[in-house]
PDB file of C-alpha atoms in Angstrom:
ATOM      1  CA  GLN A 288      69.448 151.168  68.335  1.00 71.00           C
ATOM      2  CA  SER A 289      72.713 153.119  68.381  1.00 78.00           C
ATOM      3  CA  GLN A 290      74.101 153.635  64.904  1.00 89.00           C
ATOM      4  CA  LEU A 291      75.806 155.971  62.468  1.00 94.00           C
ATOM      5  CA  VAL A 292      73.672 157.168  59.579  1.00 96.00           C
ATOM      6  CA  GLU A 293      75.171 158.599  56.404  1.00 97.00           C
ATOM      7  CA  SER A 294      73.312 160.931  54.074  1.00 98.00           C
ATOM      8  CA  GLY A 295      73.924 163.457  51.321  1.00 98.00           C
ATOM      9  CA  GLY A 296      75.020 161.192  48.513  1.00 98.00           C
ATOM     10  CA  GLY A 297      73.599 161.316  45.040  1.00 98.00           C
ATOM     11  CA  LEU A 298      74.351 161.821  41.371  1.00 98.00           C
ATOM     12  CA  VAL A 299      76.556 164.754  40.376  1.00 98.00           C
ATOM     13  CA  GLN A 300      78.481 165.762  37.285  1.00 98.00           C
ATOM     14  CA  PRO A 301      82.283 165.854  37.226  1.00 98.00           C
ATOM     15  CA  GLY A 302      83.493 169.047  38.851  1.00 98.00           C
ATOM     16  CA  GLY A 303      80.438 169.246  41.055  1.00 98.00           C
ATOM     17  CA  SER A 304      80.127 169.186  44.826  1.00 98.00           C
ATOM     18  CA  LEU A 305      78.367 167.218  47.533  1.00 98.00           C
ATOM     19  CA  ARG A 306      78.324 167.391  51.309  1.00 98.00           C
ATOM     20  CA  LEU A 307      77.992 164.100  53.127  1.00 98.00           C
ATOM     21  CA  SER A 308      76.764 163.863  56.696  1.00 98.00           C
ATOM     22  CA  CYS A 309      77.483 161.196  59.293  1.00 97.00           C
ATOM     23  CA  ALA A 310      75.027 161.507  62.150  1.00 96.00           C
ATOM     24  CA  ALA A 311      75.041 159.536  65.369  1.00 93.00           C
ATOM     25  CA  SER A 312      71.690 158.130  66.395  1.00 89.00           C
ATOM     26  CA  GLY A 313      71.196 156.959  69.952  1.00 87.00           C
ATOM     27  CA  PHE A 314      74.590 158.033  71.290  1.00 88.00           C
ATOM     28  CA  THR A 315      76.896 161.040  71.437  1.00 90.00           C
ATOM     29  CA  LEU A 316      79.705 161.490  68.936  1.00 91.00           C
ATOM     30  CA  ASP A 317      81.841 163.606  71.276  1.00 90.00           C
ATOM     31  CA  TYR A 318      84.139 160.777  72.342  1.00 90.00           C
ATOM     32  CA  TYR A 319      84.749 159.262  68.915  1.00 94.00           C
ATOM     33  CA  ALA A 320      87.138 160.111  66.138  1.00 96.00           C
ATOM     34  CA  ILE A 321      85.278 159.521  62.873  1.00 96.00           C
ATOM     35  CA  GLY A 322      86.427 158.616  59.401  1.00 97.00           C
ATOM     36  CA  TRP A 323      84.964 158.391  55.931  1.00 98.00           C
ATOM     37  CA  PHE A 324      85.686 155.353  53.791  1.00 98.00           C
ATOM     38  CA  ARG A 325      84.584 154.435  50.314  1.00 98.00           C
ATOM     39  CA  GLN A 326      84.010 151.180  48.499  1.00 97.00           C
ATOM     40  CA  ALA A 327      83.512 150.751  44.774  1.00 96.00           C
ATOM     41  CA  PRO A 328      82.679 147.408  43.107  1.00 91.00           C
ATOM     42  CA  GLY A 329      85.840 145.416  42.501  1.00 93.00           C
ATOM     43  CA  LYS A 330      87.974 147.901  44.425  1.00 94.00           C
ATOM     44  CA  GLU A 331      89.631 147.871  47.814  1.00 95.00           C
ATOM     45  CA  ARG A 332      88.058 149.881  50.585  1.00 96.00           C
ATOM     46  CA  GLU A 333      89.808 153.227  50.814  1.00 97.00           C
ATOM     47  CA  GLY A 334      90.155 155.556  53.748  1.00 97.00           C
ATOM     48  CA  VAL A 335      89.138 158.992  52.498  1.00 98.00           C
ATOM     49  CA  SER A 336      89.321 161.386  55.422  1.00 98.00           C
ATOM     50  CA  CYS A 337      89.251 161.231  59.206  1.00 98.00           C
ATOM     51  CA  ILE A 338      88.934 163.687  62.068  1.00 97.00           C
ATOM     52  CA  SER A 339      89.822 163.487  65.746  1.00 96.00           C
ATOM     53  CA  THR A 340      87.492 164.245  68.617  1.00 93.00           C
ATOM     54  CA  SER A 341      89.119 167.640  69.180  1.00 81.00           C
ATOM     55  CA  ASP A 342      89.300 168.727  65.504  1.00 70.00           C
ATOM     56  CA  GLY A 343      93.056 169.011  66.019  1.00 81.00           C
ATOM     57  CA  ILE A 344      94.046 166.050  63.869  1.00 94.00           C
ATOM     58  CA  THR A 345      92.808 165.294  60.372  1.00 96.00           C
ATOM     59  CA  TYR A 346      93.756 162.742  57.759  1.00 97.00           C
ATOM     60  CA  TYR A 347      93.235 162.915  54.011  1.00 97.00           C
ATOM     61  CA  ALA A 348      94.004 160.390  51.342  1.00 97.00           C
ATOM     62  CA  ASP A 349      96.332 161.778  48.697  1.00 97.00           C
ATOM     63  CA  SER A 350      93.643 161.189  46.095  1.00 97.00           C
ATOM     64  CA  VAL A 351      91.274 163.685  47.744  1.00 98.00           C
ATOM     65  CA  LYS A 352      93.641 166.166  49.369  1.00 98.00           C
ATOM     66  CA  GLY A 353      92.802 169.704  48.326  1.00 98.00           C
ATOM     67  CA  ARG A 354      89.340 168.698  47.125  1.00 98.00           C
ATOM     68  CA  PHE A 355      87.633 167.274  50.225  1.00 98.00           C
ATOM     69  CA  THR A 356      87.258 168.842  53.661  1.00 98.00           C
ATOM     70  CA  ILE A 357      86.213 167.017  56.819  1.00 97.00           C
ATOM     71  CA  SER A 358      84.617 168.790  59.766  1.00 96.00           C
ATOM     72  CA  ARG A 359      82.470 168.049  62.766  1.00 95.00           C
ATOM     73  CA  ASP A 360      79.742 169.702  64.785  1.00 93.00           C
ATOM     74  CA  ASN A 361      79.443 167.855  68.067  1.00 88.00           C
ATOM     75  CA  ALA A 362      76.429 169.942  69.075  1.00 91.00           C
ATOM     76  CA  LYS A 363      74.624 168.412  66.096  1.00 93.00           C
ATOM     77  CA  ASN A 364      76.189 165.002  66.667  1.00 92.00           C
ATOM     78  CA  THR A 365      77.380 165.056  63.070  1.00 95.00           C
ATOM     79  CA  VAL A 366      80.572 164.774  61.021  1.00 97.00           C
ATOM     80  CA  TYR A 367      80.616 166.240  57.523  1.00 97.00           C
ATOM     81  CA  LEU A 368      82.592 165.587  54.380  1.00 98.00           C
ATOM     82  CA  GLN A 369      82.539 168.453  51.898  1.00 98.00           C
ATOM     83  CA  MET A 370      83.487 167.109  48.482  1.00 98.00           C
ATOM     84  CA  ASP A 371      84.430 169.571  45.760  1.00 98.00           C
ATOM     85  CA  SER A 372      85.834 169.144  42.254  1.00 98.00           C
ATOM     86  CA  LEU A 373      84.414 165.649  42.112  1.00 98.00           C
ATOM     87  CA  LYS A 374      85.841 163.166  39.645  1.00 98.00           C
ATOM     88  CA  SER A 375      84.400 159.989  38.182  1.00 97.00           C
ATOM     89  CA  GLU A 376      86.865 157.971  40.253  1.00 97.00           C
ATOM     90  CA  ASP A 377      85.189 159.312  43.400  1.00 98.00           C
ATOM     91  CA  THR A 378      82.174 157.158  42.574  1.00 98.00           C
ATOM     92  CA  ALA A 379      81.594 154.725  45.439  1.00 98.00           C
ATOM     93  CA  VAL A 380      79.481 153.974  48.458  1.00 98.00           C
ATOM     94  CA  TYR A 381      80.718 156.173  51.280  1.00 98.00           C
ATOM     95  CA  HIS A 382      80.641 154.888  54.845  1.00 97.00           C
ATOM     96  CA  CYS A 383      81.566 156.467  58.140  1.00 97.00           C
ATOM     97  CA  ALA A 384      82.994 154.661  61.127  1.00 96.00           C
ATOM     98  CA  ALA A 385      84.747 155.170  64.435  1.00 96.00           C
ATOM     99  CA  VAL A 386      88.510 155.385  63.909  1.00 96.00           C
ATOM    100  CA  ILE A 387      91.947 155.880  65.396  1.00 96.00           C
ATOM    101  CA  VAL A 388      93.448 158.768  63.470  1.00 94.00           C
ATOM    102  CA  THR A 389      96.808 160.485  63.051  1.00 94.00           C
ATOM    103  CA  THR A 390      97.914 162.912  60.362  1.00 92.00           C
ATOM    104  CA  THR A 391      99.218 159.987  58.329  1.00 94.00           C
ATOM    105  CA  THR A 392      97.003 157.040  59.294  1.00 95.00           C
ATOM    106  CA  CYS A 393      93.341 156.295  59.886  1.00 96.00           C
ATOM    107  CA  ASP A 394      92.196 152.884  61.095  1.00 97.00           C
ATOM    108  CA  PRO A 395      88.520 152.000  61.616  1.00 96.00           C
ATOM    109  CA  TYR A 396      87.504 149.799  64.501  1.00 95.00           C
ATOM    110  CA  GLY A 397      83.720 149.742  64.463  1.00 89.00           C
ATOM    111  CA  TYR A 398      80.377 151.524  64.420  1.00 91.00           C
ATOM    112  CA  TRP A 399      80.040 151.372  60.653  1.00 92.00           C
ATOM    113  CA  GLY A 400      77.113 153.082  59.004  1.00 90.00           C
ATOM    114  CA  ARG A 401      75.206 151.557  56.107  1.00 93.00           C
ATOM    115  CA  GLY A 402      76.655 154.004  53.609  1.00 97.00           C
ATOM    116  CA  THR A 403      75.443 156.573  51.121  1.00 98.00           C
ATOM    117  CA  PRO A 404      76.134 156.156  47.395  1.00 98.00           C
ATOM    118  CA  VAL A 405      77.934 158.829  45.403  1.00 98.00           C
ATOM    119  CA  THR A 406      77.917 158.699  41.616  1.00 98.00           C
ATOM    120  CA  VAL A 407      79.966 161.173  39.607  1.00 98.00           C
ATOM    121  CA  SER A 408      79.002 160.979  35.956  1.00 97.00           C
ATOM    122  CA  SER A 409      77.979 163.058  32.974  1.00 94.00           C
TER     123      SER A 409
END
């Protein structure tokens, strides 16, 4: 079955770092812009960061700008989200999905992964 699979989440202390991976299984990621989204209980889903197929366009939410970095390695069929200086408010389940992305907008349209949980706590 073709799907996106997230990994790399876990429990970290405030100020710590994690690198999330979004890997395509059963298809190539070359033709898809990919975004990271997060969902916490009782909160709206938030677009975190997105990257175009060419690496030429990226989007970052204001809440993560300067702390998170998105990248992709098409040879490995994977998109990464490097998360530094993590805060408790970053706690959520992080999902990746296919998106339409500009420098100011990122809209998912499908191919959601199941998600990987990130907990930032002392």
